[in-house]
XYZ file of C-alpha atoms in Angstrom:
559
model
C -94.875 -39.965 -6.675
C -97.758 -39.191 -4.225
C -99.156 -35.821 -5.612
C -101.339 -35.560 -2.372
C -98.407 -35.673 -0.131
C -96.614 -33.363 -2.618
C -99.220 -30.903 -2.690
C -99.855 -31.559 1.065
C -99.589 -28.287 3.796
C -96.497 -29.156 5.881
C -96.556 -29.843 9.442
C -96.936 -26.823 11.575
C -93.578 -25.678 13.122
C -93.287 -27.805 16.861
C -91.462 -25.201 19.360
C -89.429 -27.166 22.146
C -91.099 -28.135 25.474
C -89.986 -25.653 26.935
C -91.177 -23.056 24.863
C -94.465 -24.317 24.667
C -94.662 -23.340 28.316
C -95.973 -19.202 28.111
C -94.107 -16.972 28.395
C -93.968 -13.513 30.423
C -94.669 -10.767 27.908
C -90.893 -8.969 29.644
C -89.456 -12.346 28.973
C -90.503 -12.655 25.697
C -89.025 -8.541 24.941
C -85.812 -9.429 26.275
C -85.425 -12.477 23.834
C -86.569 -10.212 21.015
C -83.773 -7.249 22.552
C -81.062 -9.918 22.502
C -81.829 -11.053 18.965
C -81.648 -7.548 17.387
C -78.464 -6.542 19.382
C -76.954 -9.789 17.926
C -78.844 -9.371 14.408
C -78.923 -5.790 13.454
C -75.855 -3.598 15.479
C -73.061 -5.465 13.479
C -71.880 -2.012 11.700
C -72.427 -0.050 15.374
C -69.996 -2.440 17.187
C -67.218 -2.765 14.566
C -67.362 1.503 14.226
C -67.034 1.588 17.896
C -64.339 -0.853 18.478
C -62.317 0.256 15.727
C -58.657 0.875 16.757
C -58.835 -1.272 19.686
C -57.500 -4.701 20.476
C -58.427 -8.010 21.036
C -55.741 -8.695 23.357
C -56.072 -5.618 25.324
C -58.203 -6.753 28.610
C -60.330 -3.280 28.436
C -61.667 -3.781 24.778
C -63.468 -6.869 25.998
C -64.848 -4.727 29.299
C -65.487 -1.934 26.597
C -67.552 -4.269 24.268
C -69.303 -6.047 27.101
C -70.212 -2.400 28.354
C -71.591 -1.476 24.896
C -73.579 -4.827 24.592
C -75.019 -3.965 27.517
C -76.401 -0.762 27.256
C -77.576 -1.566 23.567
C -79.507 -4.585 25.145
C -81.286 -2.597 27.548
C -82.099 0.659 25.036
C -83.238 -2.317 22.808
C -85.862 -3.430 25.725
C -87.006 0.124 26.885
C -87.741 0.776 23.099
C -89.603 -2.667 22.909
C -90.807 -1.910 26.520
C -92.686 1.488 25.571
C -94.015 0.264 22.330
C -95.459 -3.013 22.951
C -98.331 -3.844 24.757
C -101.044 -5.949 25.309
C -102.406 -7.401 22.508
C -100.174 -4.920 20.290
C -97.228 -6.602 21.311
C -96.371 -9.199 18.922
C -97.322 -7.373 16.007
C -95.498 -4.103 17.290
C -92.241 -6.748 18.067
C -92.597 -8.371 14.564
C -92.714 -5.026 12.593
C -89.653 -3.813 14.349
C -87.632 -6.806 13.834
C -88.533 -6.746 10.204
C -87.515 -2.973 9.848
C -84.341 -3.707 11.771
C -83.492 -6.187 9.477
C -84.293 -4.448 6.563
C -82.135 -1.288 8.030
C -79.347 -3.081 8.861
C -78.875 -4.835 4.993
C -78.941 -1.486 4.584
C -76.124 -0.060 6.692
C -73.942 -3.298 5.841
C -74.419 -3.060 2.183
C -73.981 0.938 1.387
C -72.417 2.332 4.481
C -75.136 4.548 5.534
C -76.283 6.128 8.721
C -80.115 5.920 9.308
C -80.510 9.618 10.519
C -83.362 11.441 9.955
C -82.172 13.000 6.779
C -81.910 9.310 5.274
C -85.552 8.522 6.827
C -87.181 11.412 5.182
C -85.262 10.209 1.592
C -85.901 7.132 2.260
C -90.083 7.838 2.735
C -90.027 10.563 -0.447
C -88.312 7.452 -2.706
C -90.659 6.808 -5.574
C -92.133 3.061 -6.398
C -89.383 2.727 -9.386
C -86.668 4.153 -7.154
C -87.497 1.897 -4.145
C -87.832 -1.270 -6.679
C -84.126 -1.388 -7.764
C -82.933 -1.195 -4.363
C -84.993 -4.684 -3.339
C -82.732 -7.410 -4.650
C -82.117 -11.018 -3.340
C -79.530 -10.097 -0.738
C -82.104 -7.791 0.823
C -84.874 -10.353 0.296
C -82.817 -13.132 2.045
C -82.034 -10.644 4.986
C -85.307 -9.862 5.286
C -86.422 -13.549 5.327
C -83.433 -14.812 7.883
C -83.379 -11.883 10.123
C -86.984 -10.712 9.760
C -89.605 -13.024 8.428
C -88.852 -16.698 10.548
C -87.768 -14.567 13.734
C -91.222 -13.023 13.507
C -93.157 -16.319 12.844
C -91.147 -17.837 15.720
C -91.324 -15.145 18.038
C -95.310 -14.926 17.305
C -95.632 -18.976 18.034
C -94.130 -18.227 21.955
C -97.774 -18.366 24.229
C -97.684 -15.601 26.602
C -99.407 -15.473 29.945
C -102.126 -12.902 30.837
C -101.911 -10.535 33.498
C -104.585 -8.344 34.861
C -103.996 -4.555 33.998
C -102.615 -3.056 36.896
C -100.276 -6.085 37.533
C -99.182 -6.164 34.234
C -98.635 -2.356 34.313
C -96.705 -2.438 37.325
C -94.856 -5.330 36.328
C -93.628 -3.740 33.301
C -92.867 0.115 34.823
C -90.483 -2.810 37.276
C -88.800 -4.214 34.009
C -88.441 -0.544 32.052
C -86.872 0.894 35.433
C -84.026 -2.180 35.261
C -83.401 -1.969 31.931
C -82.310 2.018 32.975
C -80.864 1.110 35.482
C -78.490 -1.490 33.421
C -78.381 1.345 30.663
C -77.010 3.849 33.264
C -74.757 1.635 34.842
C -73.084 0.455 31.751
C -72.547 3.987 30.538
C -71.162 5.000 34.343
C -68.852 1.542 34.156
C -67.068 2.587 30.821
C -68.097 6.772 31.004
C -64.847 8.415 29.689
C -64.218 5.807 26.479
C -68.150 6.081 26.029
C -67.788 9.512 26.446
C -65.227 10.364 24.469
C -66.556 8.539 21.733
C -70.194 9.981 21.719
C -68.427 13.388 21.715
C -65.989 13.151 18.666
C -68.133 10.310 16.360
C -72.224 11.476 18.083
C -73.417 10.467 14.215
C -72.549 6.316 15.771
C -76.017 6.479 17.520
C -77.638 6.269 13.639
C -75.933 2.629 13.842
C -78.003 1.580 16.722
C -80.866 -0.491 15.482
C -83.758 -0.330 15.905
C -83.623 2.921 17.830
C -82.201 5.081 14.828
C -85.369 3.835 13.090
C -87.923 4.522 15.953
C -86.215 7.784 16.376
C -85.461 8.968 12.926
C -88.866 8.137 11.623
C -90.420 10.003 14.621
C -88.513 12.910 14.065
C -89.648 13.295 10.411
C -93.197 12.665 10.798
C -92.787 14.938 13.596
C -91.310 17.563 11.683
C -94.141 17.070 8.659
C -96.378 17.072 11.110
C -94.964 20.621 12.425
C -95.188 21.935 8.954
C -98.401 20.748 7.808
C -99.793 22.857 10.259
C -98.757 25.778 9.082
C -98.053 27.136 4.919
C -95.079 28.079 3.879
C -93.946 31.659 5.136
C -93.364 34.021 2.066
C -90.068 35.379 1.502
C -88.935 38.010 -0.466
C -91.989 40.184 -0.889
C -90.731 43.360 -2.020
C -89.308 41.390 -4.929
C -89.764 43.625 -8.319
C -88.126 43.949 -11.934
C -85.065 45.397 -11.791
C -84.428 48.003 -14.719
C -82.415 45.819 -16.782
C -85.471 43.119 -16.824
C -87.850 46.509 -17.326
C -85.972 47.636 -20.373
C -85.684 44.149 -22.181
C -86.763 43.855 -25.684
C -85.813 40.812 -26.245
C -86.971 37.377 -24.319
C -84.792 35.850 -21.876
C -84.459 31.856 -21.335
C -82.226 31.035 -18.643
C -82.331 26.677 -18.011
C -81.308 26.011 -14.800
C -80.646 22.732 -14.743
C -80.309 20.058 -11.716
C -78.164 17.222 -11.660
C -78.630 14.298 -9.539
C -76.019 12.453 -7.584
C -72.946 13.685 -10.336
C -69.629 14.218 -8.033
C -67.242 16.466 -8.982
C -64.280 13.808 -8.961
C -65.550 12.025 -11.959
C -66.021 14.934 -14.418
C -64.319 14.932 -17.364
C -63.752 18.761 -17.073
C -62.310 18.782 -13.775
C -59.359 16.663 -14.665
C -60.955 13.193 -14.498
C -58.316 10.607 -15.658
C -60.765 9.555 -18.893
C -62.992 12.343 -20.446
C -66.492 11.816 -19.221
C -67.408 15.435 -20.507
C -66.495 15.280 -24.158
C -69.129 17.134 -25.512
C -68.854 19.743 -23.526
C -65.422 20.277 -23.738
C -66.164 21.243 -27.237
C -68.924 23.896 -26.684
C -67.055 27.591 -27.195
C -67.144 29.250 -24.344
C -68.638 27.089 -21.419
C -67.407 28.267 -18.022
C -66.842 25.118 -15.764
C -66.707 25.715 -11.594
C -64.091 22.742 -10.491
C -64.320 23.597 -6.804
C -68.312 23.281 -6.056
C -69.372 22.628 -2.793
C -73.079 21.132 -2.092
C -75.528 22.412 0.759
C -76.363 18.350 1.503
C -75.204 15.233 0.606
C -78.936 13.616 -0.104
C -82.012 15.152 -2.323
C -84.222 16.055 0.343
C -81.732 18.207 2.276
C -79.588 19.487 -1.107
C -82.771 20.914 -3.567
C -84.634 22.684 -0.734
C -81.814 24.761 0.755
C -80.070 25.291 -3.193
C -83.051 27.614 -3.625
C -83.107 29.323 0.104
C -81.535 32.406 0.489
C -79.154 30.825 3.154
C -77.670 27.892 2.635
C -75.184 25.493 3.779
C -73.918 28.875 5.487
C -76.021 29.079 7.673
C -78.073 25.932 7.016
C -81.840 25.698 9.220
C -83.603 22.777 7.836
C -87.338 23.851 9.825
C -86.910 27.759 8.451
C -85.823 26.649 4.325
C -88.889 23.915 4.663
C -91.452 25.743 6.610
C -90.621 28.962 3.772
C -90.989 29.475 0.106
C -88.456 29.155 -2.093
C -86.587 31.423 -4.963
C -88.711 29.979 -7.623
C -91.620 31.837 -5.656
C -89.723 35.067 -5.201
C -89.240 35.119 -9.059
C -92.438 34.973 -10.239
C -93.368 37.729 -8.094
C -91.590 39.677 -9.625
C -93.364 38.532 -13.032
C -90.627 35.869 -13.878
C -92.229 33.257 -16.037
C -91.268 29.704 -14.333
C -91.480 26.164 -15.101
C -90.216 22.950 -13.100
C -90.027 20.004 -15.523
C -89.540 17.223 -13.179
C -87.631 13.499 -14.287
C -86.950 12.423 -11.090
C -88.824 12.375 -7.694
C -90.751 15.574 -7.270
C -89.040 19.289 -6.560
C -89.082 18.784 -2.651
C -91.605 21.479 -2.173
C -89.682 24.329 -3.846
C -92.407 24.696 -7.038
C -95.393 24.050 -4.488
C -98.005 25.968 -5.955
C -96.174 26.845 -9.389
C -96.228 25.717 -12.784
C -94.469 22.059 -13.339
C -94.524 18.787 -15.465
C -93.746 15.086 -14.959
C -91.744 13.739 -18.116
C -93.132 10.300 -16.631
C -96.762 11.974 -17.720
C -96.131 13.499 -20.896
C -94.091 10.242 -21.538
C -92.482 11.448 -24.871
C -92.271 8.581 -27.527
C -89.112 6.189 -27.204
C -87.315 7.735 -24.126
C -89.811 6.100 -21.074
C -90.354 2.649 -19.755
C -91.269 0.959 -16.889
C -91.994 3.682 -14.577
C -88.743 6.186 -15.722
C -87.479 8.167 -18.382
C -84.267 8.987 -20.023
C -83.187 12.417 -19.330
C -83.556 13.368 -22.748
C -87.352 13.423 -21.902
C -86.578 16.655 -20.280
C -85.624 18.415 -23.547
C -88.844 17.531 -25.608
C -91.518 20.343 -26.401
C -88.957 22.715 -25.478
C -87.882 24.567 -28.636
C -91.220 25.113 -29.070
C -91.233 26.674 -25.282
C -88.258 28.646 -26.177
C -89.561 29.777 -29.509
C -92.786 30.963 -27.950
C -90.714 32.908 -24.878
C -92.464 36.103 -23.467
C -90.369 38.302 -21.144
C -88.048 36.712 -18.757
C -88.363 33.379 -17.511
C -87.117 30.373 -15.950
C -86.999 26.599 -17.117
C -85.959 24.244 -14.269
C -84.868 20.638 -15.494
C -84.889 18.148 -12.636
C -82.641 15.126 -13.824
C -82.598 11.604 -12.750
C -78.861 12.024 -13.840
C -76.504 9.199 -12.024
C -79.119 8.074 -9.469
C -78.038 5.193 -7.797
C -77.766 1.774 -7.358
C -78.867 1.313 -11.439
C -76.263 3.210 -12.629
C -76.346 1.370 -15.839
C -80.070 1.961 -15.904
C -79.715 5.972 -16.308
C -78.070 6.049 -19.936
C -78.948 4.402 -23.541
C -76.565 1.441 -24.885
C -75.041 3.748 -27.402
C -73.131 5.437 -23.986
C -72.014 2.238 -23.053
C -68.244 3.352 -23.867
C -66.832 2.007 -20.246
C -66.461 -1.639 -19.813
C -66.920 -4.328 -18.134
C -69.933 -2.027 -16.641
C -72.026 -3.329 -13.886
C -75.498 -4.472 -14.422
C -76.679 -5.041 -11.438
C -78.783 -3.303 -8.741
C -77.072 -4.725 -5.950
C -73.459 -2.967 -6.402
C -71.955 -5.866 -4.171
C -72.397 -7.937 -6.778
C -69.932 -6.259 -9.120
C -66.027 -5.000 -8.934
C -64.974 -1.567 -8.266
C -63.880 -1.382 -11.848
C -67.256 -2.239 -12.941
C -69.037 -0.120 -10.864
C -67.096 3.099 -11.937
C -67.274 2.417 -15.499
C -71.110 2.415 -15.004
C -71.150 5.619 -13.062
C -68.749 7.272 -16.035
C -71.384 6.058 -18.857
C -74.200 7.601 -17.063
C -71.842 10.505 -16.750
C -71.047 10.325 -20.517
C -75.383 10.677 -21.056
C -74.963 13.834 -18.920
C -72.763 15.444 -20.902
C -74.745 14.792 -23.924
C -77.598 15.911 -22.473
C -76.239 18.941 -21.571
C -74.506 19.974 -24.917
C -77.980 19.054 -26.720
C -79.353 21.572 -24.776
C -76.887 24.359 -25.209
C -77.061 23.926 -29.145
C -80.605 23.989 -28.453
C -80.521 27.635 -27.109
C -77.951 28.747 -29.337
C -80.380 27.714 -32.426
C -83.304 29.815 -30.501
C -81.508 32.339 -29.891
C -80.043 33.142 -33.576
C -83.521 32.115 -34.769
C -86.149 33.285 -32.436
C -84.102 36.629 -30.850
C -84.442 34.981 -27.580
C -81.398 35.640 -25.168
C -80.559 31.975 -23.727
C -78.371 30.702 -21.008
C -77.470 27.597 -19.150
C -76.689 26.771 -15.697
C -75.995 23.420 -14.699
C -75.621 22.225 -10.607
C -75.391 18.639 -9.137
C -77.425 18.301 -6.001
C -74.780 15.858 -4.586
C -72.187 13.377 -5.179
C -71.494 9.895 -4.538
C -69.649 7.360 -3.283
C -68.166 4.220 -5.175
C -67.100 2.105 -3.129
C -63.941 4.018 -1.419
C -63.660 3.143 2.242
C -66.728 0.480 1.608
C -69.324 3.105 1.131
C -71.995 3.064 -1.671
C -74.141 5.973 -2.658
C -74.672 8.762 -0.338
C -76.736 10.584 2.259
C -73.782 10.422 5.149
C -74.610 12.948 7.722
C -72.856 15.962 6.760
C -69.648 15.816 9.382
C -68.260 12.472 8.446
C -69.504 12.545 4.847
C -66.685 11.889 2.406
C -65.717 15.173 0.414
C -66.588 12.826 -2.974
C -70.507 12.961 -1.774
C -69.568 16.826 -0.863
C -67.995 17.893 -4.432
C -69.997 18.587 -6.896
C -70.163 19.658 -11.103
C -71.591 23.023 -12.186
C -71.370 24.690 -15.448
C -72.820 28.342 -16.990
C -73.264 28.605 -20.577
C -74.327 32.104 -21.843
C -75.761 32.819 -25.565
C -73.896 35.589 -26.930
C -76.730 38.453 -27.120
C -77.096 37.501 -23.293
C -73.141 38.248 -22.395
C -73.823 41.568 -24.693
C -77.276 42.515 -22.695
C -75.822 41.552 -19.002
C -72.266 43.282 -20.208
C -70.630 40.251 -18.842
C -67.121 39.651 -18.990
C -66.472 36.176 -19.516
C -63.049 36.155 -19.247
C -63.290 37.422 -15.808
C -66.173 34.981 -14.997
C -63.847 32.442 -15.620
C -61.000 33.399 -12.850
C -63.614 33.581 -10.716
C -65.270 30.108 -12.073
C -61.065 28.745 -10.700
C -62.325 29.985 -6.912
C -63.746 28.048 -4.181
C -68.062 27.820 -5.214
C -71.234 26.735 -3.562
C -74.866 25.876 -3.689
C -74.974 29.160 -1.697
C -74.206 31.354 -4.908
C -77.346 29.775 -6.978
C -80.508 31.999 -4.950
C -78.330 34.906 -5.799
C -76.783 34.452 -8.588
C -79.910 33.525 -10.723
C -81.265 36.682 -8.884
C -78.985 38.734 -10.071
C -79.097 37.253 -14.124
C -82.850 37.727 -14.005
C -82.465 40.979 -12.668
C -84.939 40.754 -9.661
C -84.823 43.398 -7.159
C -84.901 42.308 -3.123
C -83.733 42.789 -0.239
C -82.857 39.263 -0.129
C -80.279 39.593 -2.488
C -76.605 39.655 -1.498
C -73.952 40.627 -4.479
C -71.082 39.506 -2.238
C -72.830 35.355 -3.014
C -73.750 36.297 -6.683
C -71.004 34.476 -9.038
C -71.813 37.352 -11.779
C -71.921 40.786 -10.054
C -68.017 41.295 -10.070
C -67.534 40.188 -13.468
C -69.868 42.561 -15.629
C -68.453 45.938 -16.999
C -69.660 49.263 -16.109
């Protein structure tokens, strides 16, 4: 063999005659529109034209209608972004996103609003690394990378400013008129479907990027400007807290991406909670609604005084949170963090990284088993001063790796999938992987309680345990993966979520709880609403912010 022609550069890609001519800079943005409708909108168009058929004459107009107007948004957004000598670069970054966005939507079934931007942006490094696989790597080169190089070979002709300018306002002012005509051709099907399924337009690519992005930094942007407005300021120990002589521990902590359906306590068809069905008198919730159905909307507005209720994602962002309103009032607290940060609710407070303290045997490569979150903390307990509060932030069943979030000894489930890319394995597979991780929850969990029963036999510390999923997930059913649907169409599995209280025996004496009664009302309809108040209410923190009709305990203590 010739190593010099083996080693040799190859030829530089030859573009047809035709397209070595140059090329109008509107020319070359309508080429680039038609390849993303064509490329990335696969998902918008077979949402929209579900239900309709082929044979029916007015699907076809309908479709042609919505090809259409996509092409010319897809222009005016290429139109108002790319000029000069910004253009190609601007054009190649957006065709790259687009493709990256629309593995995206294919593969999972998501909707790139701006709730999934801003979890997409907050991923960490080792979260973002199992979601790059060689599907998404061969999108990215077939839909992104070669439609970039070849779009950047086209020559393009120089204009002088003003011409150019006017040129394109000419070119932006068809592409609305095309977009307004479309819409006015087919108005009352287009219509009628913006008005019953409006969460469609996050299909659109690469305008629900362009938008959803700008909305978030927008929003950041809004609230980087100004700190966090205090709440509850005329928070104050309550008698009962006043009067302790003992310390209280309550462990609050949050799950991550655990649905309701698949826990072994709620009636799941194998027991994925065996543990703690075994721990005496653990008070299970089976009917748990979350505030979101993603991290970044769920943790901020579980510790707002209004919730899903009356859910304002600017006022529970731009305020503090109850972890603030407790330690004004002297409660001792502490976020121990083992997943991606506490989403601005322990700004300012105490908190710990489990991927820092890296306790021996439980992290690698960037994450850490969720028994991380339990070391150094009998020694916390043992040590306990007054009342406080120890929040445990789990990386729990965190998805695509389900199989990734437990040790080998939980491997009970099989065939489990062990792969990132959840396309690559069976339903079957899939679910026994989510159930294993499940299974390391629940063990997890009942460590902990025995943990704070032992403390609080040996040390005189009153203990208790709550435990609350941010959100759940989806598996597959109706081709969805994972979660983060906007909040109307979300399926109730991503809505549904586990929560448990567990309450050391000198605690139920101190709070005169009645546990029998906490457990009728445990059979009710819950929410992430109750949490603010109800952990205001246990700690005995005095505010106006506090409403007994949301906290779980007030009915059920005696007089």
């Amino acid at each position: 063999m010739n190593l010099s022609a083996f080693f040799a550069l190859p030829a530089p890609v030859r573009l047809p005659p035709s397209w070595r001519r140059s090329w109008s800079s509107e020319g070359l943005l309508l080429a680039v529109s038609a390849f993303l409708l064509l490329s990335a909108n696969s998902a918008f168009f077979r949402q929209a034209l579900t239900g309709r058929s082929l044979g029916d004459p007015s699907s076809w107009g309908f479709g042609l209608a919505l090809a259409l107007a996509l092409l010319a948004l897809n222009f005016l957004v290429l139109g108002l972004l790319c000029h000069g000598r910004l253009l190609k670069p601007v054009a190649a970054l957006l065709i790259l996103v687009a493709a990256g966005g629309s593995h995206f939507i294919a593969t999972f079934g998501i909707y790139l609003d701006p709730s999934m931007l801003r979890n997409a942006l907050r991923t960490d490094p080792a979260e973002a690394g199992e979601l790059i696989g060689s599907a998404l790597l061969a999108s990215l080169l077939f839909k992104g990378v070669l439609p970039a190089v070849l779009m950047w070979r086209v020559p393009l002709r120089r204009l002088p400013f003003w011409r150019a300018l006017g040129r394109r306002a000419l070119w932006l002012l068809g592409a609305l008129l095309l977009l307004l005509a479309a819409i006015l051709i087919e108005f009352r099907p287009l219509s009628s479907m913006m008005r019953n399924h409006r969460d469609l337009r996050y299909l659109v690519t690469p305008a629900n990027l362009v938008w959803s992005t700008g909305s978030v930094l927008a929003a950041d942007l809004r609230g980087a400007a100004r700190p966090r407005q205090p709440i509850g300021l005329d928070a104050r120990p309550g008698p009962a807290m006043a009067a302790r002589t003992r310390p209280l521990r309550v462990v609050l902590v949050v799950g991550e991406t655990a649905r309701a359906a698949n826990w072994g306590l709620n009636g799941h068809a194998r027991q994925t909670t065996p543990e703690l069905a075994a721990v005496p008198g653990l008070i299970n919730f089976p009917q748990t609604s979350s505030c979101g159905t993603n991290t970044e909307v769920s943790v901020p507005c579980m510790f707002a005084p209004v919730g899903r209720r009356d859910y304002d994602e600017d006022r529970i962002r731009g305020s503090e949170s109850l972890l603030h309103v407790l330690a004004r009032a002297g409660v001792d607290v502490l976020w121990r963090d083992n997943q991606s940060g506490c989403k601005g609710v322990c700004d300012g407070l105490p908190s710990e990284e489990m991927v820092r303290l890296d306790p021996p045997g439980l992290c690698a490569e960037g994450r850490c088993l969720d028994e991380a979150l339990l070391a150094g903390l009998d020694e916390r307990l043992a040590s306990a001063r007054g009342s406080g509060l120890i929040v445990l932030h789990m990386l729990g069943n965190h998805g695509p790796s389900y199989f990734r979030r437990y040790p080998e000894r939980f491997a009970r489930f099989q065939p489990a999938c062990q792969s990132d890319d959840l396309r690559q394995c069976d339903s079957t597979a899939i679910a026994n992987a989510y159930d294993n991780a499940l299974l390391y929850t629940d063990h997890v969990l009942a460590t902990l309680i025995a943990r704070l029963q032992a403390q609080a036999q040996s040390s005189q510390v009153d203990t208790a345990m709550i435990y609350l999923s941010d959100h759940g997930e989806s598996l597959g059913e109706s081709n969805l993966f994972l979660h983060g649907l906007p909040w109307a169409i979300a399926p109730e599995v991503q809505k549904r979520v586990p929560m448990v209280m567990w309450f050391s025996d000198g605690l139920a004496r101190q709070e005169r709880l009645d546990l029998d009664c906490l457990r009728r009302r445990a059979a009710q309809p819950a929410a992430h609403d109750h949490l603010f108040h109800t952990l205001l209410g246990l700690l005995d923190v005095r505010t106006a912010l506090h409403e007994p009709a949301l906290d779980l305990l007030a009915g059920c203590r005696r007089s």
